[in-house]
Amino acid sequence: MSTHSDARQGYDPLKLGEAVQAHVVRGDERKYYRFRGGRWYGGIATADCVGCNLRCVFCWGWKARDNFKTYGEFYGPEDVYRRLVGIASRKNYRYVRVSGNEPTLAWSHLLKILELFDQDGRFRFILETNGIVIGADKSKARDLSKFGVIHVRVSLKGTNEEEFQMLTGARGEFFSYQLKALENLLNYGVRVHPAVMLSFSSDKSVEELKNRLANIDKRLVEEFEEEYVFLYPHVVAQLEKSGLKPRIAYEPSNIPEELV
């Protein structure tokens, strides 16, 4: 299917998400393509899921994202929980996450994983999301507020509506859904912070975003995480195809410690 309903206007991420769900969600099961350990957050066990509602030009997981009909295998919540616990226990990690694509597209599946980790209590669960689903429906934030183990990292795609559309191809208005997700989560007492893709942003646009975040809650500025493009070969190819050049980017072998 085409990701763009109109080349000039961009696509609707909520509608795209629904179309993707039909192929990556089956009851309480969801498609995953990899389970791994990694150095992020000082060590974290990761389940990489299949399927996203955005098409970011800098995405490192674009192969699983774009080939969602054929990529990956279905796993139930208990399977995902056991695999993450196995990795975290072997490597002595404190953190676990679902990443790779967009975790919120399989909502019931995600909540059941969170229930298992909440009952376990040994690990902190980092939910990495673009936030659009949570921004569109505040009841999703209420659902997440039931779990004491969760911290949400909302990954903002640029600093404003124009950058969002340039980087994702989606309609610019959906940038506000990302901001609304932060507001909804804070209103329900969920631990959350913004991580902002700044590789294509000016200093002025960053300051303007921080003002918008401060109007929601000053804590969002205090906990503002900078995110930059990492130049994996497949990411470089995607950027060249799009014609976009990042102002700041890092080779995978030379990522600053503060970004890990």
PDB file of C-alpha atoms in Angstrom:
ATOM      1  CA  MET A   1       0.000   0.000   0.000  1.00  0.00           C
ATOM      2  CA  SER A   2       1.095   3.589  -0.474  1.00  0.00           C
ATOM      3  CA  THR A   3       2.210   5.382   2.678  1.00  0.00           C
ATOM      4  CA  HIS A   4       1.203   8.731   1.195  1.00  0.00           C
ATOM      5  CA  SER A   5      -2.480   9.461   0.665  1.00  0.00           C
ATOM      6  CA  ASP A   6      -1.377  12.663  -1.045  1.00  0.00           C
ATOM      7  CA  ALA A   7       2.247  13.438  -1.904  1.00  0.00           C
ATOM      8  CA  ARG A   8       1.778  17.098  -0.978  1.00  0.00           C
ATOM      9  CA  GLN A   9      -0.304  16.635   2.158  1.00  0.00           C
ATOM     10  CA  GLY A  10       1.302  13.537   3.663  1.00  0.00           C
ATOM     11  CA  TYR A  11      -0.371  10.515   5.233  1.00  0.00           C
ATOM     12  CA  ASP A  12      -2.381   9.991   8.413  1.00  0.00           C
ATOM     13  CA  PRO A  13      -0.271   7.920  10.891  1.00  0.00           C
ATOM     14  CA  LEU A  14      -3.350   6.669  12.722  1.00  0.00           C
ATOM     15  CA  LYS A  15      -4.818   5.213   9.524  1.00  0.00           C
ATOM     16  CA  LEU A  16      -1.454   3.800   8.487  1.00  0.00           C
ATOM     17  CA  GLY A  17      -1.116   2.217  11.932  1.00  0.00           C
ATOM     18  CA  GLU A  18      -4.487   0.497  11.532  1.00  0.00           C
ATOM     19  CA  ALA A  19      -3.445  -0.895   8.148  1.00  0.00           C
ATOM     20  CA  VAL A  20      -0.169  -2.210   9.577  1.00  0.00           C
ATOM     21  CA  GLN A  21      -1.903  -3.733  12.621  1.00  0.00           C
ATOM     22  CA  ALA A  22      -3.833  -6.091  10.362  1.00  0.00           C
ATOM     23  CA  HIS A  23      -0.549  -7.812   9.486  1.00  0.00           C
ATOM     24  CA  VAL A  24       1.493  -7.618  12.709  1.00  0.00           C
ATOM     25  CA  VAL A  25      -1.134  -8.237  15.413  1.00  0.00           C
ATOM     26  CA  ARG A  26      -3.013 -11.516  15.889  1.00  0.00           C
ATOM     27  CA  GLY A  27      -5.111 -11.589  19.052  1.00  0.00           C
ATOM     28  CA  ASP A  28      -2.681 -11.077  21.925  1.00  0.00           C
ATOM     29  CA  GLU A  29       0.302 -11.965  19.725  1.00  0.00           C
ATOM     30  CA  ARG A  30       2.582  -9.578  17.882  1.00  0.00           C
ATOM     31  CA  LYS A  31       5.316  -9.960  15.293  1.00  0.00           C
ATOM     32  CA  TYR A  32       8.960  -9.617  16.389  1.00  0.00           C
ATOM     33  CA  TYR A  33      12.120 -10.069  14.386  1.00  0.00           C
ATOM     34  CA  ARG A  34      14.857 -10.075  17.032  1.00  0.00           C
ATOM     35  CA  PHE A  35      15.610 -10.376  20.756  1.00  0.00           C
ATOM     36  CA  ARG A  36      18.938  -8.964  21.919  1.00  0.00           C
ATOM     37  CA  GLY A  37      21.019  -7.319  24.596  1.00  0.00           C
ATOM     38  CA  GLY A  38      22.593  -3.900  24.104  1.00  0.00           C
ATOM     39  CA  ARG A  39      24.619  -1.111  25.703  1.00  0.00           C
ATOM     40  CA  TRP A  40      21.889   1.559  25.752  1.00  0.00           C
ATOM     41  CA  TYR A  41      20.744   2.737  29.212  1.00  0.00           C
ATOM     42  CA  GLY A  42      23.839   1.085  30.631  1.00  0.00           C
ATOM     43  CA  GLY A  43      22.584  -2.318  29.447  1.00  0.00           C
ATOM     44  CA  ILE A  44      19.093  -3.306  28.304  1.00  0.00           C
ATOM     45  CA  ALA A  45      17.292  -6.387  26.976  1.00  0.00           C
ATOM     46  CA  THR A  46      15.361  -5.562  23.817  1.00  0.00           C
ATOM     47  CA  ALA A  47      12.526  -7.161  21.852  1.00  0.00           C
ATOM     48  CA  ASP A  48      12.489  -5.641  18.355  1.00  0.00           C
ATOM     49  CA  CYS A  49       8.922  -5.557  17.049  1.00  0.00           C
ATOM     50  CA  VAL A  50       7.631  -5.311  13.489  1.00  0.00           C
ATOM     51  CA  GLY A  51       5.399  -2.522  12.196  1.00  0.00           C
ATOM     52  CA  CYS A  52       5.210   1.247  12.628  1.00  0.00           C
ATOM     53  CA  ASN A  53       2.782   4.094  11.905  1.00  0.00           C
ATOM     54  CA  LEU A  54       5.549   6.477  10.732  1.00  0.00           C
ATOM     55  CA  ARG A  55       8.051   6.317   7.861  1.00  0.00           C
ATOM     56  CA  CYS A  56      11.030   8.298   9.211  1.00  0.00           C
ATOM     57  CA  VAL A  57      13.820   8.798   6.688  1.00  0.00           C
ATOM     58  CA  PHE A  58      16.498   8.169   9.358  1.00  0.00           C
ATOM     59  CA  CYS A  59      14.971   4.958  10.734  1.00  0.00           C
ATOM     60  CA  TRP A  60      17.495   2.188  11.450  1.00  0.00           C
ATOM     61  CA  GLY A  61      14.704  -0.430  11.570  1.00  0.00           C
ATOM     62  CA  TRP A  62      13.179   0.444   8.205  1.00  0.00           C
ATOM     63  CA  LYS A  63      13.521  -3.048   6.697  1.00  0.00           C
ATOM     64  CA  ALA A  64      11.218  -4.578   9.311  1.00  0.00           C
ATOM     65  CA  ARG A  65       9.040  -1.467   9.152  1.00  0.00           C
ATOM     66  CA  ASP A  66       8.507  -1.541   5.383  1.00  0.00           C
ATOM     67  CA  ASN A  67       8.320  -5.330   4.994  1.00  0.00           C
ATOM     68  CA  PHE A  68       5.865  -5.868   7.844  1.00  0.00           C
ATOM     69  CA  LYS A  69       3.805  -8.371   5.851  1.00  0.00           C
ATOM     70  CA  THR A  70       6.678 -10.837   5.527  1.00  0.00           C
ATOM     71  CA  TYR A  71       9.093  -9.934   8.349  1.00  0.00           C
ATOM     72  CA  GLY A  72       9.196 -11.559  11.771  1.00  0.00           C
ATOM     73  CA  GLU A  73       7.262 -14.193  13.696  1.00  0.00           C
ATOM     74  CA  PHE A  74       4.351 -13.968  16.106  1.00  0.00           C
ATOM     75  CA  TYR A  75       5.032 -14.175  19.851  1.00  0.00           C
ATOM     76  CA  GLY A  76       2.646 -14.031  22.785  1.00  0.00           C
ATOM     77  CA  PRO A  77       3.218 -11.741  25.798  1.00  0.00           C
ATOM     78  CA  GLU A  78       4.553 -14.599  27.941  1.00  0.00           C
ATOM     79  CA  ASP A  79       7.087 -15.550  25.247  1.00  0.00           C
ATOM     80  CA  VAL A  80       8.339 -11.969  25.011  1.00  0.00           C
ATOM     81  CA  TYR A  81       8.524 -11.665  28.796  1.00  0.00           C
ATOM     82  CA  ARG A  82      10.491 -14.896  29.165  1.00  0.00           C
ATOM     83  CA  ARG A  83      12.957 -13.985  26.427  1.00  0.00           C
ATOM     84  CA  LEU A  84      13.599 -10.519  27.839  1.00  0.00           C
ATOM     85  CA  VAL A  85      14.014 -11.862  31.374  1.00  0.00           C
ATOM     86  CA  GLY A  86      16.417 -14.508  30.082  1.00  0.00           C
ATOM     87  CA  ILE A  87      18.621 -11.911  28.387  1.00  0.00           C
ATOM     88  CA  ALA A  88      18.458  -9.449  31.279  1.00  0.00           C
ATOM     89  CA  SER A  89      19.232 -12.138  33.870  1.00  0.00           C
ATOM     90  CA  ARG A  90      22.196 -13.554  31.951  1.00  0.00           C
ATOM     91  CA  LYS A  91      23.707 -10.122  31.380  1.00  0.00           C
ATOM     92  CA  ASN A  92      22.716  -8.627  34.744  1.00  0.00           C
ATOM     93  CA  TYR A  93      20.643  -5.821  33.169  1.00  0.00           C
ATOM     94  CA  ARG A  94      18.144  -3.705  35.093  1.00  0.00           C
ATOM     95  CA  TYR A  95      16.249  -2.521  32.016  1.00  0.00           C
ATOM     96  CA  VAL A  96      14.042  -4.123  29.364  1.00  0.00           C
ATOM     97  CA  ARG A  97      12.159  -2.661  26.391  1.00  0.00           C
ATOM     98  CA  VAL A  98      10.177  -3.255  23.228  1.00  0.00           C
ATOM     99  CA  SER A  99      11.791  -1.277  20.401  1.00  0.00           C
ATOM    100  CA  GLY A 100      12.669  -1.543  16.707  1.00  0.00           C
ATOM    101  CA  ASN A 101       9.319  -0.240  15.447  1.00  0.00           C
ATOM    102  CA  GLU A 102       6.209   1.120  17.270  1.00  0.00           C
ATOM    103  CA  PRO A 103       5.209  -0.864  20.409  1.00  0.00           C
ATOM    104  CA  THR A 104       1.829   0.845  20.869  1.00  0.00           C
ATOM    105  CA  LEU A 105       0.307  -0.668  17.714  1.00  0.00           C
ATOM    106  CA  ALA A 106      -0.350  -3.917  19.644  1.00  0.00           C
ATOM    107  CA  TRP A 107      -1.982  -2.388  22.710  1.00  0.00           C
ATOM    108  CA  SER A 108      -3.472  -5.445  24.433  1.00  0.00           C
ATOM    109  CA  HIS A 109      -0.243  -7.381  23.822  1.00  0.00           C
ATOM    110  CA  LEU A 110       1.831  -4.539  25.284  1.00  0.00           C
ATOM    111  CA  LEU A 111      -0.329  -4.242  28.409  1.00  0.00           C
ATOM    112  CA  LYS A 112      -0.009  -7.974  29.076  1.00  0.00           C
ATOM    113  CA  ILE A 113       3.789  -7.741  28.840  1.00  0.00           C
ATOM    114  CA  LEU A 114       3.710  -4.816  31.271  1.00  0.00           C
ATOM    115  CA  GLU A 115       1.511  -6.783  33.676  1.00  0.00           C
ATOM    116  CA  LEU A 116       4.078  -9.591  33.722  1.00  0.00           C
ATOM    117  CA  PHE A 117       6.971  -7.212  34.408  1.00  0.00           C
ATOM    118  CA  ASP A 118       4.943  -5.370  37.030  1.00  0.00           C
ATOM    119  CA  GLN A 119       4.306  -8.657  38.831  1.00  0.00           C
ATOM    120  CA  ASP A 120       7.998  -9.565  38.496  1.00  0.00           C
ATOM    121  CA  GLY A 121       9.243  -6.240  39.870  1.00  0.00           C
ATOM    122  CA  ARG A 122      12.954  -6.786  39.165  1.00  0.00           C
ATOM    123  CA  PHE A 123      13.254  -4.688  36.014  1.00  0.00           C
ATOM    124  CA  ARG A 124      12.424  -1.206  34.739  1.00  0.00           C
ATOM    125  CA  PHE A 125      10.476  -1.254  31.472  1.00  0.00           C
ATOM    126  CA  ILE A 126      11.352   1.513  29.009  1.00  0.00           C
ATOM    127  CA  LEU A 127       8.533   2.143  26.544  1.00  0.00           C
ATOM    128  CA  GLU A 128      10.035   3.805  23.453  1.00  0.00           C
ATOM    129  CA  THR A 129       7.270   5.294  21.338  1.00  0.00           C
ATOM    130  CA  ASN A 130       6.516   8.097  18.912  1.00  0.00           C
ATOM    131  CA  GLY A 131       3.526   8.803  21.147  1.00  0.00           C
ATOM    132  CA  ILE A 132       0.950   9.383  18.412  1.00  0.00           C
ATOM    133  CA  VAL A 133      -1.423   6.659  19.610  1.00  0.00           C
ATOM    134  CA  ILE A 134      -1.193   7.966  23.198  1.00  0.00           C
ATOM    135  CA  GLY A 135      -1.676  11.545  22.025  1.00  0.00           C
ATOM    136  CA  ALA A 136      -4.798  10.566  20.094  1.00  0.00           C
ATOM    137  CA  ASP A 137      -6.384   8.700  23.026  1.00  0.00           C
ATOM    138  CA  LYS A 138      -5.730   9.768  26.623  1.00  0.00           C
ATOM    139  CA  SER A 139      -7.183   6.492  27.915  1.00  0.00           C
ATOM    140  CA  LYS A 140      -3.940   4.879  26.725  1.00  0.00           C
ATOM    141  CA  ALA A 141      -2.035   7.057  29.214  1.00  0.00           C
ATOM    142  CA  ARG A 142      -4.483   6.005  31.913  1.00  0.00           C
ATOM    143  CA  ASP A 143      -3.823   2.346  31.049  1.00  0.00           C
ATOM    144  CA  LEU A 144      -0.068   2.852  31.448  1.00  0.00           C
ATOM    145  CA  SER A 145      -0.484   4.622  34.808  1.00  0.00           C
ATOM    146  CA  LYS A 146      -1.378   1.262  36.392  1.00  0.00           C
ATOM    147  CA  PHE A 147       2.196  -0.001  36.088  1.00  0.00           C
ATOM    148  CA  GLY A 148       4.904   1.018  38.519  1.00  0.00           C
ATOM    149  CA  VAL A 149       7.777  -0.384  36.433  1.00  0.00           C
ATOM    150  CA  ILE A 150       7.261   1.783  33.342  1.00  0.00           C
ATOM    151  CA  HIS A 151       9.109   4.833  32.057  1.00  0.00           C
ATOM    152  CA  VAL A 152       8.029   6.263  28.695  1.00  0.00           C
ATOM    153  CA  ARG A 153      10.456   7.810  26.223  1.00  0.00           C
ATOM    154  CA  VAL A 154       8.512   9.778  23.620  1.00  0.00           C
ATOM    155  CA  SER A 155      10.659  10.206  20.509  1.00  0.00           C
ATOM    156  CA  LEU A 156       9.770  13.520  18.850  1.00  0.00           C
ATOM    157  CA  LYS A 157      10.474  13.569  15.129  1.00  0.00           C
ATOM    158  CA  GLY A 158      12.005  17.014  14.856  1.00  0.00           C
ATOM    159  CA  THR A 159      11.187  20.216  16.714  1.00  0.00           C
ATOM    160  CA  ASN A 160       8.042  21.402  14.938  1.00  0.00           C
ATOM    161  CA  GLU A 161       5.315  20.551  12.437  1.00  0.00           C
ATOM    162  CA  GLU A 162       7.435  21.354   9.380  1.00  0.00           C
ATOM    163  CA  GLU A 163      10.372  19.186  10.445  1.00  0.00           C
ATOM    164  CA  PHE A 164       8.011  16.400  11.439  1.00  0.00           C
ATOM    165  CA  GLN A 165       6.491  16.300   7.952  1.00  0.00           C
ATOM    166  CA  MET A 166       9.904  16.547   6.292  1.00  0.00           C
ATOM    167  CA  LEU A 167      11.333  13.661   8.356  1.00  0.00           C
ATOM    168  CA  THR A 168       8.334  11.326   8.430  1.00  0.00           C
ATOM    169  CA  GLY A 169       6.309  12.155   5.332  1.00  0.00           C
ATOM    170  CA  ALA A 170       3.221  12.316   7.578  1.00  0.00           C
ATOM    171  CA  ARG A 171       0.968  15.347   7.846  1.00  0.00           C
ATOM    172  CA  GLY A 172       2.615  18.016   9.974  1.00  0.00           C
ATOM    173  CA  GLU A 173      -0.391  18.394  12.260  1.00  0.00           C
ATOM    174  CA  PHE A 174       0.410  15.032  13.850  1.00  0.00           C
ATOM    175  CA  PHE A 175       3.477  16.544  15.537  1.00  0.00           C
ATOM    176  CA  SER A 176       1.037  18.020  18.052  1.00  0.00           C
ATOM    177  CA  TYR A 177      -0.105  14.471  18.886  1.00  0.00           C
ATOM    178  CA  GLN A 178       3.424  13.759  20.078  1.00  0.00           C
ATOM    179  CA  LEU A 179       3.279  16.757  22.400  1.00  0.00           C
ATOM    180  CA  LYS A 180      -0.209  15.752  23.539  1.00  0.00           C
ATOM    181  CA  ALA A 181       1.144  12.311  24.454  1.00  0.00           C
ATOM    182  CA  LEU A 182       3.617  13.943  26.857  1.00  0.00           C
ATOM    183  CA  GLU A 183       0.795  15.976  28.389  1.00  0.00           C
ATOM    184  CA  ASN A 184      -1.535  12.983  28.707  1.00  0.00           C
ATOM    185  CA  LEU A 185       1.146  10.851  30.363  1.00  0.00           C
ATOM    186  CA  LEU A 186       2.070  13.571  32.850  1.00  0.00           C
ATOM    187  CA  ASN A 187      -1.601  14.138  33.675  1.00  0.00           C
ATOM    188  CA  TYR A 188      -1.890  10.466  34.631  1.00  0.00           C
ATOM    189  CA  GLY A 189       1.328  10.460  36.655  1.00  0.00           C
ATOM    190  CA  VAL A 190       3.354   8.313  34.255  1.00  0.00           C
ATOM    191  CA  ARG A 191       7.131   8.844  34.281  1.00  0.00           C
ATOM    192  CA  VAL A 192       8.019  10.274  30.873  1.00  0.00           C
ATOM    193  CA  HIS A 193      10.565  12.378  29.014  1.00  0.00           C
ATOM    194  CA  PRO A 194      10.980  13.637  25.432  1.00  0.00           C
ATOM    195  CA  ALA A 195      13.812  12.446  23.161  1.00  0.00           C
ATOM    196  CA  VAL A 196      14.093  14.819  20.213  1.00  0.00           C
ATOM    197  CA  MET A 197      15.667  14.153  16.810  1.00  0.00           C
ATOM    198  CA  LEU A 198      17.871  17.239  16.384  1.00  0.00           C
ATOM    199  CA  SER A 199      20.087  16.275  13.426  1.00  0.00           C
ATOM    200  CA  PHE A 200      18.059  18.487  11.087  1.00  0.00           C
ATOM    201  CA  SER A 201      17.137  21.310  13.492  1.00  0.00           C
ATOM    202  CA  SER A 202      18.364  24.868  13.961  1.00  0.00           C
ATOM    203  CA  ASP A 203      19.235  26.297  17.375  1.00  0.00           C
ATOM    204  CA  LYS A 204      16.243  28.616  17.061  1.00  0.00           C
ATOM    205  CA  SER A 205      13.776  25.776  16.403  1.00  0.00           C
ATOM    206  CA  VAL A 206      15.164  23.847  19.395  1.00  0.00           C
ATOM    207  CA  GLU A 207      14.573  26.827  21.682  1.00  0.00           C
ATOM    208  CA  GLU A 208      11.064  27.263  20.313  1.00  0.00           C
ATOM    209  CA  LEU A 209      10.298  23.611  21.037  1.00  0.00           C
ATOM    210  CA  LYS A 210      11.635  23.945  24.576  1.00  0.00           C
ATOM    211  CA  ASN A 211       9.244  26.859  25.097  1.00  0.00           C
ATOM    212  CA  ARG A 212       6.341  24.700  23.915  1.00  0.00           C
ATOM    213  CA  LEU A 213       7.418  21.904  26.235  1.00  0.00           C
ATOM    214  CA  ALA A 214       7.767  24.309  29.182  1.00  0.00           C
ATOM    215  CA  ASN A 215       4.180  25.404  28.608  1.00  0.00           C
ATOM    216  CA  ILE A 216       3.158  21.775  29.175  1.00  0.00           C
ATOM    217  CA  ASP A 217       5.506  21.161  32.124  1.00  0.00           C
ATOM    218  CA  LYS A 218       8.984  22.499  32.942  1.00  0.00           C
ATOM    219  CA  ARG A 219      10.148  18.964  33.741  1.00  0.00           C
ATOM    220  CA  LEU A 220      10.014  18.159  30.038  1.00  0.00           C
ATOM    221  CA  VAL A 221      12.736  20.749  29.421  1.00  0.00           C
ATOM    222  CA  GLU A 222      14.811  19.578  32.369  1.00  0.00           C
ATOM    223  CA  GLU A 223      14.678  15.983  31.073  1.00  0.00           C
ATOM    224  CA  PHE A 224      15.039  16.875  27.376  1.00  0.00           C
ATOM    225  CA  GLU A 225      17.063  14.135  25.632  1.00  0.00           C
ATOM    226  CA  GLU A 226      18.983  14.986  22.476  1.00  0.00           C
ATOM    227  CA  GLU A 227      18.785  12.393  19.710  1.00  0.00           C
ATOM    228  CA  TYR A 228      20.889  12.332  16.536  1.00  0.00           C
ATOM    229  CA  VAL A 229      21.180  10.242  13.395  1.00  0.00           C
ATOM    230  CA  PHE A 230      23.571   7.296  13.637  1.00  0.00           C
ATOM    231  CA  LEU A 231      25.115   6.616  10.237  1.00  0.00           C
ATOM    232  CA  TYR A 232      24.574   2.901   9.826  1.00  0.00           C
ATOM    233  CA  PRO A 233      25.041   1.979   6.134  1.00  0.00           C
ATOM    234  CA  HIS A 234      21.322   1.323   5.566  1.00  0.00           C
ATOM    235  CA  VAL A 235      20.448   4.661   7.222  1.00  0.00           C
ATOM    236  CA  VAL A 236      22.928   6.500   4.975  1.00  0.00           C
ATOM    237  CA  ALA A 237      21.293   4.887   1.937  1.00  0.00           C
ATOM    238  CA  GLN A 238      17.848   5.987   3.099  1.00  0.00           C
ATOM    239  CA  LEU A 239      19.013   9.569   3.673  1.00  0.00           C
ATOM    240  CA  GLU A 240      20.642   9.747   0.237  1.00  0.00           C
ATOM    241  CA  LYS A 241      17.431   8.468  -1.308  1.00  0.00           C
ATOM    242  CA  SER A 242      15.414  11.182   0.478  1.00  0.00           C
ATOM    243  CA  GLY A 243      17.871  13.961  -0.403  1.00  0.00           C
ATOM    244  CA  LEU A 244      18.135  15.045   3.240  1.00  0.00           C
ATOM    245  CA  LYS A 245      21.481  15.828   4.863  1.00  0.00           C
ATOM    246  CA  PRO A 246      21.764  15.911   8.650  1.00  0.00           C
ATOM    247  CA  ARG A 247      23.507  18.905  10.232  1.00  0.00           C
ATOM    248  CA  ILE A 248      24.835  16.632  12.987  1.00  0.00           C
ATOM    249  CA  ALA A 249      25.240  12.845  12.787  1.00  0.00           C
ATOM    250  CA  TYR A 250      27.553  10.179  14.232  1.00  0.00           C
ATOM    251  CA  GLU A 251      29.270   7.075  12.963  1.00  0.00           C
ATOM    252  CA  PRO A 252      28.170   3.973  14.948  1.00  0.00           C
ATOM    253  CA  SER A 253      31.770   3.471  16.121  1.00  0.00           C
ATOM    254  CA  ASN A 254      32.007   7.030  17.420  1.00  0.00           C
ATOM    255  CA  ILE A 255      28.766   7.702  19.315  1.00  0.00           C
ATOM    256  CA  PRO A 256      29.366  10.064  22.287  1.00  0.00           C
ATOM    257  CA  GLU A 257      28.955   8.405  25.695  1.00  0.00           C
ATOM    258  CA  GLU A 258      26.223  10.851  26.712  1.00  0.00           C
ATOM    259  CA  LEU A 259      24.041   9.580  23.853  1.00  0.00           C
ATOM    260  CA  VAL A 260      24.297   5.916  24.863  1.00  0.00           C
TER     261      VAL A 260
END
